Tab-separated table of C-alpha atoms in Angstrom:
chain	number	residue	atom	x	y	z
A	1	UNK	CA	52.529	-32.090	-43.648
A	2	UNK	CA	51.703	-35.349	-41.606
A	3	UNK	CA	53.614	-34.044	-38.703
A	4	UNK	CA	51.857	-30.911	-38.819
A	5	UNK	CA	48.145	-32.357	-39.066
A	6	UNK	CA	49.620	-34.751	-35.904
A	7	UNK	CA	50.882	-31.965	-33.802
A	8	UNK	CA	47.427	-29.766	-34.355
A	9	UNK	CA	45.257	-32.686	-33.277
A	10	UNK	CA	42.739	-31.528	-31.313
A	11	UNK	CA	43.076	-31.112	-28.047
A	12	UNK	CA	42.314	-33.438	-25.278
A	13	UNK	CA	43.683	-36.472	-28.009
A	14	UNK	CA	46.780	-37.537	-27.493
A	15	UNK	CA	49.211	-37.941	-30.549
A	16	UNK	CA	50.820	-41.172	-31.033
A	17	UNK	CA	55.067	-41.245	-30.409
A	18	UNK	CA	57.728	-43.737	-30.452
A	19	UNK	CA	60.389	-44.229	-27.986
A	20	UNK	CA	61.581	-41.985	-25.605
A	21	UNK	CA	64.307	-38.981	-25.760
A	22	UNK	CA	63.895	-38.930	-29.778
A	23	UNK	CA	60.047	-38.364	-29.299
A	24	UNK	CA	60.854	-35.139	-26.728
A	25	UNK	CA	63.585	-34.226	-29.260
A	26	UNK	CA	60.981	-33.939	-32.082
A	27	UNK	CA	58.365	-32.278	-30.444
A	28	UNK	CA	60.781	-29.951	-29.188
A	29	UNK	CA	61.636	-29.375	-32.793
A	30	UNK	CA	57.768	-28.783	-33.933
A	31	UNK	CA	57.018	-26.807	-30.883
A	32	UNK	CA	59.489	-24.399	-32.336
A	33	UNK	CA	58.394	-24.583	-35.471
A	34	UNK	CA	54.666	-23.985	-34.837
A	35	UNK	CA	55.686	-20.947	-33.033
A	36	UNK	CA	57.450	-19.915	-35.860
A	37	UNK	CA	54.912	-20.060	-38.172
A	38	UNK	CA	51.872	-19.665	-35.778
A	39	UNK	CA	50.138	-17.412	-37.985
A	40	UNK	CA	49.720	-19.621	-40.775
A	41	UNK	CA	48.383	-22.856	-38.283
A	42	UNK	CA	46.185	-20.181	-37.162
A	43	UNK	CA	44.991	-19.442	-40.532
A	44	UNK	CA	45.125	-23.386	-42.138
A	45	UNK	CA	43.463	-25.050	-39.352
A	46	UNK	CA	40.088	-26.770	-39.897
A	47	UNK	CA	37.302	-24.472	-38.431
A	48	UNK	CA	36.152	-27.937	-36.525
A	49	UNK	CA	39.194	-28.356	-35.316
A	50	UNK	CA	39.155	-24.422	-33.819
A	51	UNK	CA	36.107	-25.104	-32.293
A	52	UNK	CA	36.899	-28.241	-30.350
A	53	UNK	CA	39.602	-26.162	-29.297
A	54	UNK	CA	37.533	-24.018	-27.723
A	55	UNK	CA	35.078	-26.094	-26.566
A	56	UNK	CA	37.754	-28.267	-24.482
A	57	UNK	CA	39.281	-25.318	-22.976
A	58	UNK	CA	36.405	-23.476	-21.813
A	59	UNK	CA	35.913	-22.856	-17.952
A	60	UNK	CA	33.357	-24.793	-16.737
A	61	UNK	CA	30.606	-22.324	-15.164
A	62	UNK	CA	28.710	-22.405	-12.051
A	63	UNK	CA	25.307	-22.466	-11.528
A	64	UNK	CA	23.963	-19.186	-11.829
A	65	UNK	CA	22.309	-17.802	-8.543
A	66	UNK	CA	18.047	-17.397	-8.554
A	67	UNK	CA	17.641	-13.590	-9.365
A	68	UNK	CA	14.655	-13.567	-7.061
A	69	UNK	CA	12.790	-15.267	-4.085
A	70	UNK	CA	9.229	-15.860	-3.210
A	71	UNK	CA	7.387	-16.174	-0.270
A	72	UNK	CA	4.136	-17.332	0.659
A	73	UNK	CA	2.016	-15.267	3.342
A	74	UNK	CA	0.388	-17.285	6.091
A	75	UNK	CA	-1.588	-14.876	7.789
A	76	UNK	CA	-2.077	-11.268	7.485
A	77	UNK	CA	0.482	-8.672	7.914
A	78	UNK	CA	2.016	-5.468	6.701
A	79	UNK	CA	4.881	-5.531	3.911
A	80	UNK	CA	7.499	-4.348	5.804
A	81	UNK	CA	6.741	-6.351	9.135
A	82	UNK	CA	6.599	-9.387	6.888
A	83	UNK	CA	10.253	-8.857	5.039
A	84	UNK	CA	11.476	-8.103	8.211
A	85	UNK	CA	10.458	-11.430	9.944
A	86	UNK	CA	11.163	-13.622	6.450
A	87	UNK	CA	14.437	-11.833	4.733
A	88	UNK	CA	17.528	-12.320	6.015
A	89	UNK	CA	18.087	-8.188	6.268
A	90	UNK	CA	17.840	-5.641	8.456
A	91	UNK	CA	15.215	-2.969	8.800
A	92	UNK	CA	17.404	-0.623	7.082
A	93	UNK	CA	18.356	-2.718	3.706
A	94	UNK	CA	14.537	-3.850	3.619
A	95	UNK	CA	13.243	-0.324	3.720
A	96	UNK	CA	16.136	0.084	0.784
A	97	UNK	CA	15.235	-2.933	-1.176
A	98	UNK	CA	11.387	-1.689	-0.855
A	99	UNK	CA	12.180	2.150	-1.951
A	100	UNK	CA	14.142	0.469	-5.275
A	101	UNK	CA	10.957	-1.528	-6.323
A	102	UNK	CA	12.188	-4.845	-5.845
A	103	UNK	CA	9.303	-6.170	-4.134
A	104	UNK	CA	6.606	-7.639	-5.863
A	105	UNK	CA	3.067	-8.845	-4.495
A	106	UNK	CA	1.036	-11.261	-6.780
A	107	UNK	CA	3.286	-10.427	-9.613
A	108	UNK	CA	2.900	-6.099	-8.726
A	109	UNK	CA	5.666	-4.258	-7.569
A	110	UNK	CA	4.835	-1.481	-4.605
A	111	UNK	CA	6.746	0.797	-2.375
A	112	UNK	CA	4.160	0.799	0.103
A	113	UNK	CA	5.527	-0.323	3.826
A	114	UNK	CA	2.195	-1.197	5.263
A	115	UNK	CA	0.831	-2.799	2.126
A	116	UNK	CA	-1.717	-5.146	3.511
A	117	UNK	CA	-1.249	-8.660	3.094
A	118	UNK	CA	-3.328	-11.812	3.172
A	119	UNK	CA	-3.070	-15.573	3.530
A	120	UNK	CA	-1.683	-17.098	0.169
A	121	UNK	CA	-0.025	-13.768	-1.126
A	122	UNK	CA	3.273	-13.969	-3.212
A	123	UNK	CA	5.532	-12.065	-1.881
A	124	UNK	CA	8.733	-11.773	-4.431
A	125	UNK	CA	12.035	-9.724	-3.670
A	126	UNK	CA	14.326	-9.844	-6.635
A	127	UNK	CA	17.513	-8.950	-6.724
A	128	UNK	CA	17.509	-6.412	-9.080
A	129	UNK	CA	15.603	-2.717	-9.383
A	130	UNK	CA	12.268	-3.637	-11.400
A	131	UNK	CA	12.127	-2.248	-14.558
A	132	UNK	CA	8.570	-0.696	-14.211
A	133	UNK	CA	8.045	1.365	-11.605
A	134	UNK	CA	4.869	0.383	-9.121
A	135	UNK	CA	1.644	1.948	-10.952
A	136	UNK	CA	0.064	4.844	-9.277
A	137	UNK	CA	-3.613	4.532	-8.218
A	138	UNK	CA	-5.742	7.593	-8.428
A	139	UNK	CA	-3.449	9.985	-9.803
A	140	UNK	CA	-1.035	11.446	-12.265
A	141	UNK	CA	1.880	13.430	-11.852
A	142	UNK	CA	1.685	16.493	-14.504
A	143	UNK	CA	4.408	18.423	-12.638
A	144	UNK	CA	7.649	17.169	-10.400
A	145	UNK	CA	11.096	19.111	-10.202
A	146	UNK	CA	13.539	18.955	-7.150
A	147	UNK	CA	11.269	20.726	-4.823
A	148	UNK	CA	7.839	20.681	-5.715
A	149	UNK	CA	5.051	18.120	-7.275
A	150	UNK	CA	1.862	18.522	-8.863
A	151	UNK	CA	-0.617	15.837	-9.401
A	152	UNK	CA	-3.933	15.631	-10.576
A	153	UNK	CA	-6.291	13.192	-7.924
A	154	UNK	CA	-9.295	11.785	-8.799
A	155	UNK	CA	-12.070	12.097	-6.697
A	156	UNK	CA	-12.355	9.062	-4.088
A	157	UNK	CA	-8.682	9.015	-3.306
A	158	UNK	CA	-7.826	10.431	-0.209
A	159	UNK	CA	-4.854	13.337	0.243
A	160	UNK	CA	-3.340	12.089	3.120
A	161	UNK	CA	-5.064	10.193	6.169
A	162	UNK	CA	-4.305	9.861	9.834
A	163	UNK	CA	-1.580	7.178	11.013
A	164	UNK	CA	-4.359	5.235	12.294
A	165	UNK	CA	-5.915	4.878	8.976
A	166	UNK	CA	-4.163	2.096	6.506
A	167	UNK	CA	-5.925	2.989	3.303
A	168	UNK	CA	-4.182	4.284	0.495
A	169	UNK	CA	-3.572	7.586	-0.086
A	170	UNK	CA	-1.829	10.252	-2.848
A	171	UNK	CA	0.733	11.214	0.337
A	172	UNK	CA	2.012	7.374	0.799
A	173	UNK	CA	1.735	7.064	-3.131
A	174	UNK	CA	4.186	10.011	-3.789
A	175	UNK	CA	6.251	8.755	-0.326
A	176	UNK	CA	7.006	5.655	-2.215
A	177	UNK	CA	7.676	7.438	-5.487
A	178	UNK	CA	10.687	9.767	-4.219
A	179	UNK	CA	12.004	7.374	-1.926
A	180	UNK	CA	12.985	4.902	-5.734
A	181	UNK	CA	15.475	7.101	-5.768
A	182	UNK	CA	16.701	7.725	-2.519
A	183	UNK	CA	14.932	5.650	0.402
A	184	UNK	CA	15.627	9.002	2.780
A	185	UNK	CA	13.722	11.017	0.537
A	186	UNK	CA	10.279	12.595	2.153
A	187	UNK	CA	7.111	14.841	0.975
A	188	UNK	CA	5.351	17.196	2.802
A	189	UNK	CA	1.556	18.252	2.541
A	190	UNK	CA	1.154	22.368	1.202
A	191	UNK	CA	-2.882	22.065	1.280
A	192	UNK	CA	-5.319	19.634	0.860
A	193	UNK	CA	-8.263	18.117	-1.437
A	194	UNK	CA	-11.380	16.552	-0.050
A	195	UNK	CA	-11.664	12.746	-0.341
A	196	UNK	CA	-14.657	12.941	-3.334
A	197	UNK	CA	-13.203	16.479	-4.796
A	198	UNK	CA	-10.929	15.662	-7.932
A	199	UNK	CA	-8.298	18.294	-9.876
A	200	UNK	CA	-4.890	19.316	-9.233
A	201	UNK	CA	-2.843	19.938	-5.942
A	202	UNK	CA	0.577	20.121	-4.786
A	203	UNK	CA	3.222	18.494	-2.344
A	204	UNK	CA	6.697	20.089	-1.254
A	205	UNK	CA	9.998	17.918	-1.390
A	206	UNK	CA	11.805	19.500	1.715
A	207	UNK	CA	10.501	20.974	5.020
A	208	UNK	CA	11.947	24.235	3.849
A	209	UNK	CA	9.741	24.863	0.522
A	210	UNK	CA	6.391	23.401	2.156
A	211	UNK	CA	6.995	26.395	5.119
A	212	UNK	CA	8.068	28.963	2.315
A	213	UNK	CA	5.010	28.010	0.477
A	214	UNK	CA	2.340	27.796	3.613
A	215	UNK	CA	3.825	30.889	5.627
A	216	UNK	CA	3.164	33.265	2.415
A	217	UNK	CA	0.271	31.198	0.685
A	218	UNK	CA	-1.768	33.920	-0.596
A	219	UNK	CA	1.404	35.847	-2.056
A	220	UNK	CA	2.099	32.670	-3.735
A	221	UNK	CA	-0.664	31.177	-5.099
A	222	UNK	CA	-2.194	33.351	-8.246
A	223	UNK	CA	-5.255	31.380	-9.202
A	224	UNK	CA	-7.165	28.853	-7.170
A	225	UNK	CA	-10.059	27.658	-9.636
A	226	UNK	CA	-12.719	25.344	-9.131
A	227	UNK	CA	-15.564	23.689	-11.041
A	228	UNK	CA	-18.699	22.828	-9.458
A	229	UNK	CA	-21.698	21.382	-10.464
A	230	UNK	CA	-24.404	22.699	-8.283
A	231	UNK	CA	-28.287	21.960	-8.235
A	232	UNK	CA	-30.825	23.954	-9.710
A	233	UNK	CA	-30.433	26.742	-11.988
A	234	UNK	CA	-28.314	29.911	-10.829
A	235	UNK	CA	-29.992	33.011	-12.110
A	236	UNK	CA	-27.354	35.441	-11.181
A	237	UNK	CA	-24.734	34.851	-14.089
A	238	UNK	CA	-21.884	35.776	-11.167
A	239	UNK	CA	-21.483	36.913	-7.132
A	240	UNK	CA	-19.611	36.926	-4.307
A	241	UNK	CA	-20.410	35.242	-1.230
A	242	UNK	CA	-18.441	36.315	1.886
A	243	UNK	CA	-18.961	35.048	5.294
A	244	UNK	CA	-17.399	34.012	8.601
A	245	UNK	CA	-17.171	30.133	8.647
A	246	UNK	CA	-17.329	27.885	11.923
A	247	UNK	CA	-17.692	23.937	12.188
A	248	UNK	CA	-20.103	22.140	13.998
A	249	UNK	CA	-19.826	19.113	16.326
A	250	UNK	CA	-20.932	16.797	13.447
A	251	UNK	CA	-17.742	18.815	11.932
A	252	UNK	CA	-19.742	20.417	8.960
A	253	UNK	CA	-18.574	24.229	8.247
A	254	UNK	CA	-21.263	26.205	8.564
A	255	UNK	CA	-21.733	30.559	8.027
A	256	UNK	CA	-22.018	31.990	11.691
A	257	UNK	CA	-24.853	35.262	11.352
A	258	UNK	CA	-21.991	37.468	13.712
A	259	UNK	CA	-19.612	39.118	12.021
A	260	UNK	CA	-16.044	38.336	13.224
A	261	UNK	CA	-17.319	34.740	14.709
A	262	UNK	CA	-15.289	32.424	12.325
A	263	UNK	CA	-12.696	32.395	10.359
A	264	UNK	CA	-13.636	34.990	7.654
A	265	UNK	CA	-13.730	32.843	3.929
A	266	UNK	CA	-14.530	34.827	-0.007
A	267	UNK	CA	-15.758	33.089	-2.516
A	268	UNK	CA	-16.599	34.510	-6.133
A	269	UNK	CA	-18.289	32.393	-8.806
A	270	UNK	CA	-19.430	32.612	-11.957
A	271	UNK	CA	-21.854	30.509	-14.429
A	272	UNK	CA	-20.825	28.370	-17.408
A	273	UNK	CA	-23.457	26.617	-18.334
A	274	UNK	CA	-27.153	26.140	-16.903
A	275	UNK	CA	-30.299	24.272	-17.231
A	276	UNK	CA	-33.475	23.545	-15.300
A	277	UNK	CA	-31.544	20.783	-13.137
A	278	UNK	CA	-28.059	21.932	-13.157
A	279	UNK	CA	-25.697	24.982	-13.286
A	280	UNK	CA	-22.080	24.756	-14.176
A	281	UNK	CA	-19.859	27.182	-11.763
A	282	UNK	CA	-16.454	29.062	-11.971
A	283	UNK	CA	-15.363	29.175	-8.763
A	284	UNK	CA	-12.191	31.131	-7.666
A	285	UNK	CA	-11.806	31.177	-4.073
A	286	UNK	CA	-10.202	34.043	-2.042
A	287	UNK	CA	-9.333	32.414	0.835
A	288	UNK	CA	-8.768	28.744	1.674
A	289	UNK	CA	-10.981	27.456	4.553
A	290	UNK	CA	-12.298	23.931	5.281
A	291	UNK	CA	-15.019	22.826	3.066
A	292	UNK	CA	-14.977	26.592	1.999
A	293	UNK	CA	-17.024	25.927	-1.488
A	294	UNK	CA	-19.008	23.772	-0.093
A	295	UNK	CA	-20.519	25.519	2.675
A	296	UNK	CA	-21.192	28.793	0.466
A	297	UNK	CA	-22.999	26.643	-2.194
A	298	UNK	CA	-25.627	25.803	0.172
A	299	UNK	CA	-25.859	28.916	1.775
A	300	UNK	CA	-27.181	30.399	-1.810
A	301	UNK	CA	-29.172	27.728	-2.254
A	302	UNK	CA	-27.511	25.369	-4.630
A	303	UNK	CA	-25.929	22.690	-3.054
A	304	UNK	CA	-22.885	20.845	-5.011
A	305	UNK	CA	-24.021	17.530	-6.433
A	306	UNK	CA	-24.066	14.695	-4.770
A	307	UNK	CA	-23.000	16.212	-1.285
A	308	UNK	CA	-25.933	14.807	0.915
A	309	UNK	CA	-23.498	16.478	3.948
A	310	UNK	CA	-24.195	19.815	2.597
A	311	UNK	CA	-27.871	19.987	1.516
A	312	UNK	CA	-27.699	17.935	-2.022
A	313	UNK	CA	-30.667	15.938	-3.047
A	314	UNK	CA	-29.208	14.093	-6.124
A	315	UNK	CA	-26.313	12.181	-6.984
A	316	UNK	CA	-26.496	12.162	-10.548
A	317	UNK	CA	-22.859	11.345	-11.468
A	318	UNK	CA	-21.997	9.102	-8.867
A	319	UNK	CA	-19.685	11.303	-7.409
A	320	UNK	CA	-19.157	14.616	-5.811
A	321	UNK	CA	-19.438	17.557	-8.284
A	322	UNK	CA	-16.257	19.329	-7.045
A	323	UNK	CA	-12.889	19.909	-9.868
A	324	UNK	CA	-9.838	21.725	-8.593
A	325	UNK	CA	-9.281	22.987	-12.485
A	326	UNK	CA	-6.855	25.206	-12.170
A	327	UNK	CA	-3.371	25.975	-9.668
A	328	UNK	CA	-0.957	28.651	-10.097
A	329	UNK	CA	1.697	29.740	-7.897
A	330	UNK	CA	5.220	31.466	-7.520
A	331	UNK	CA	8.042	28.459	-7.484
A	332	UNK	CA	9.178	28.661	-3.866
A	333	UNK	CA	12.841	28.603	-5.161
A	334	UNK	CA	12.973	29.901	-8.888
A	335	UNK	CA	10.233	32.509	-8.389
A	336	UNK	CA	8.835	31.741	-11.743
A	337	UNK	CA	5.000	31.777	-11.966
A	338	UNK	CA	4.064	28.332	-12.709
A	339	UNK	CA	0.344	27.384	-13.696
A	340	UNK	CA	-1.591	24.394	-14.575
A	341	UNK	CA	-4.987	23.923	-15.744
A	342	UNK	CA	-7.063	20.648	-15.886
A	343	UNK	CA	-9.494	19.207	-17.824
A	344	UNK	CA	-13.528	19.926	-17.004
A	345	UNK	CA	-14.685	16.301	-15.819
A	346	UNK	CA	-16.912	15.141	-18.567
A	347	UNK	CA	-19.405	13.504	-16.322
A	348	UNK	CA	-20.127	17.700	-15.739
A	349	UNK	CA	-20.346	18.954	-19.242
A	350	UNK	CA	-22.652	15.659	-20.617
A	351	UNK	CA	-25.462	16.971	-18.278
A	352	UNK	CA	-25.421	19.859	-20.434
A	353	UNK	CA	-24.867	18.253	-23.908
A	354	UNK	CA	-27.646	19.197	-26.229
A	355	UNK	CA	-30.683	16.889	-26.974
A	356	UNK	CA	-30.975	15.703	-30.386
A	357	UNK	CA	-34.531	16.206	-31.531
């Protein structure tokens, strides 16, 4: 038993021997013997004596690499121009590493290439995908398959803007969201909201479905609803207005008094809810021109809330009184009718909320 305990010393300690040839002789003898029975040393040996094993043999590991690196922005750029001019990339991988969500400013991953930024910025790119994706601002997605996406906008956030223009927008928003997945991925615009007009609207994935959807738009779209809250009270509990629209230099749609001098826009409407200030409208339009709602309001004599442009006198909610409530349409590829309907804004329905006496 002592010449067992000596040969399973621990290693990295030395057992003690005498002479020379004898000493080989006997370790060559409890070599074999160990091996013989190597079960039961596995089995007998002190645990401590297991672990020092283990400890001694070990690799030693290297240092392990920084998962991400900051930079801090002197002056004002874009994103992209900044990584471009700081990371050791080219365009390409940048545009890549942006689409994955691995760029963080301040601590808040974005997708957004011309993301403006400003002396004493953090800029982080980490090596890894970020586990939350880059918050949207001003919208939700309610709808997105491989070819089409629905979102519902809030009012103040623009559809898409001119490549002049660097603010935000629900087109660079939803750019940034498809291209997480694929940096080569694109959207395209179907039709458009106004800036202050909230509710739901719809981009195309491909080239292909945004033409199959525009070139037959009134086959494929089934209902086009708005709400509007309008000034005054609307006697007529529904109508039709019908004219032929043109814009003006100051680019405000206007109702020519020719027939066939415009582009011919149909509106019908129809009254939810009234007081002495406000009336609550159904609107469901016919046709799609510019501003089409809006011009038609004031031409009856009840201009939309808060839209000074078009004859309003108040701004009672603080915002235009304009809801794209509901969408429905063919699906460009499955031909299934699909429809979604949103929520009334409730700064419309408390001006009707009854008064407790």
């Amino acid at each position: 038993m002592k010449k067992r305990n000596s040969s399973a010393s621990p290693a990295g300690k030395p057992t003690q021997q005498r002479g020379g040839g004898s000493n080989r002789n006997n370790s060559n003898r409890n070599n074999s013997k160990n091996r013989s029975h190597g079960l039961e040393h596995a089995t007998s040996r002190p645990a401590k004596h297991t672990a020092a094993k283990t400890s001694h043999n070990a690799p030693i590991k290297a240092p392990a690499k920084p998962q991400a690196k900051s930079y801090t922005v002197e002056q004002s750029s874009e994103l992209l121009s900044f990584l471009i001019a700081h990371v050791n990339m080219g365009r390409n991988a940048v545009k890549s590493v942006l689409a994955r969500g691995q760029v963080s400013v301040n601590n808040k991953a974005t997708t957004v290439y011309n993301f403006q930024l400003e002396p004493g910025d953090i800029v982080t790119v980490s090596k890894e995908k970020t586990t939350d994706a880059p918050a949207f601002l001003g919208l939700r997605i309610i709808h997105e398959d491989d070819h089409v996406i629905v979102i519902n906008k809030d009012a103040g956030l623009l559809s898409v803007a001119s490549p002049q223009e660097k603010e935000l927008t629900a087109y660079r928003q939803l750019t940034a969201h498809v291209r997480q997945s694929h940096p080569a991925n694109r959207i395209f615009v179907v039709h458009r909201l106004d800036r202050d007009t909230s509710g739901v609207m719809m981009f195309a994935k491909s080239e292909h479905v945004q033409q199959t959807l525009q070139n037959a738009w009134k086959e494929n779209v089934q209902e086009r609803i708005y709400v509007a809250l309008v000034e005054g009270t609307v006697n007529k509990p529904e109508g039709t207005i019908s004219s032929w629209l043109k814009e003006s230099k100051t680019l405000k749609m206007y109702s020519s008094p020719y027939p066939n001098d415009g582009q011919h826009a149909v509106t019908h409407y129809k009254v939810l809810q009234s007081n002495r200030q406000y009336s609550l409208l159904e609107v469901q339009l016919e046709t799609g021109r510019k501003n089409q709602i809006r011009a038609h309001m004031e031409d009856i004599g009840h201009p939309i809330v808060g839209d000074k442009k078009y004859g309003a006198k108040v701004r009672t909610i603080g915002r235009l009184g304009l809801h794209a409530r509901v969408l429905s349409f063919t699906h460009p590829t499955t031909g299934k009718v699909l429809r979604f309907e949103t929520d009334i804004p409730k700064k419309f329905t408390n001006l009707f909320a009854p008064v407790n006496s």
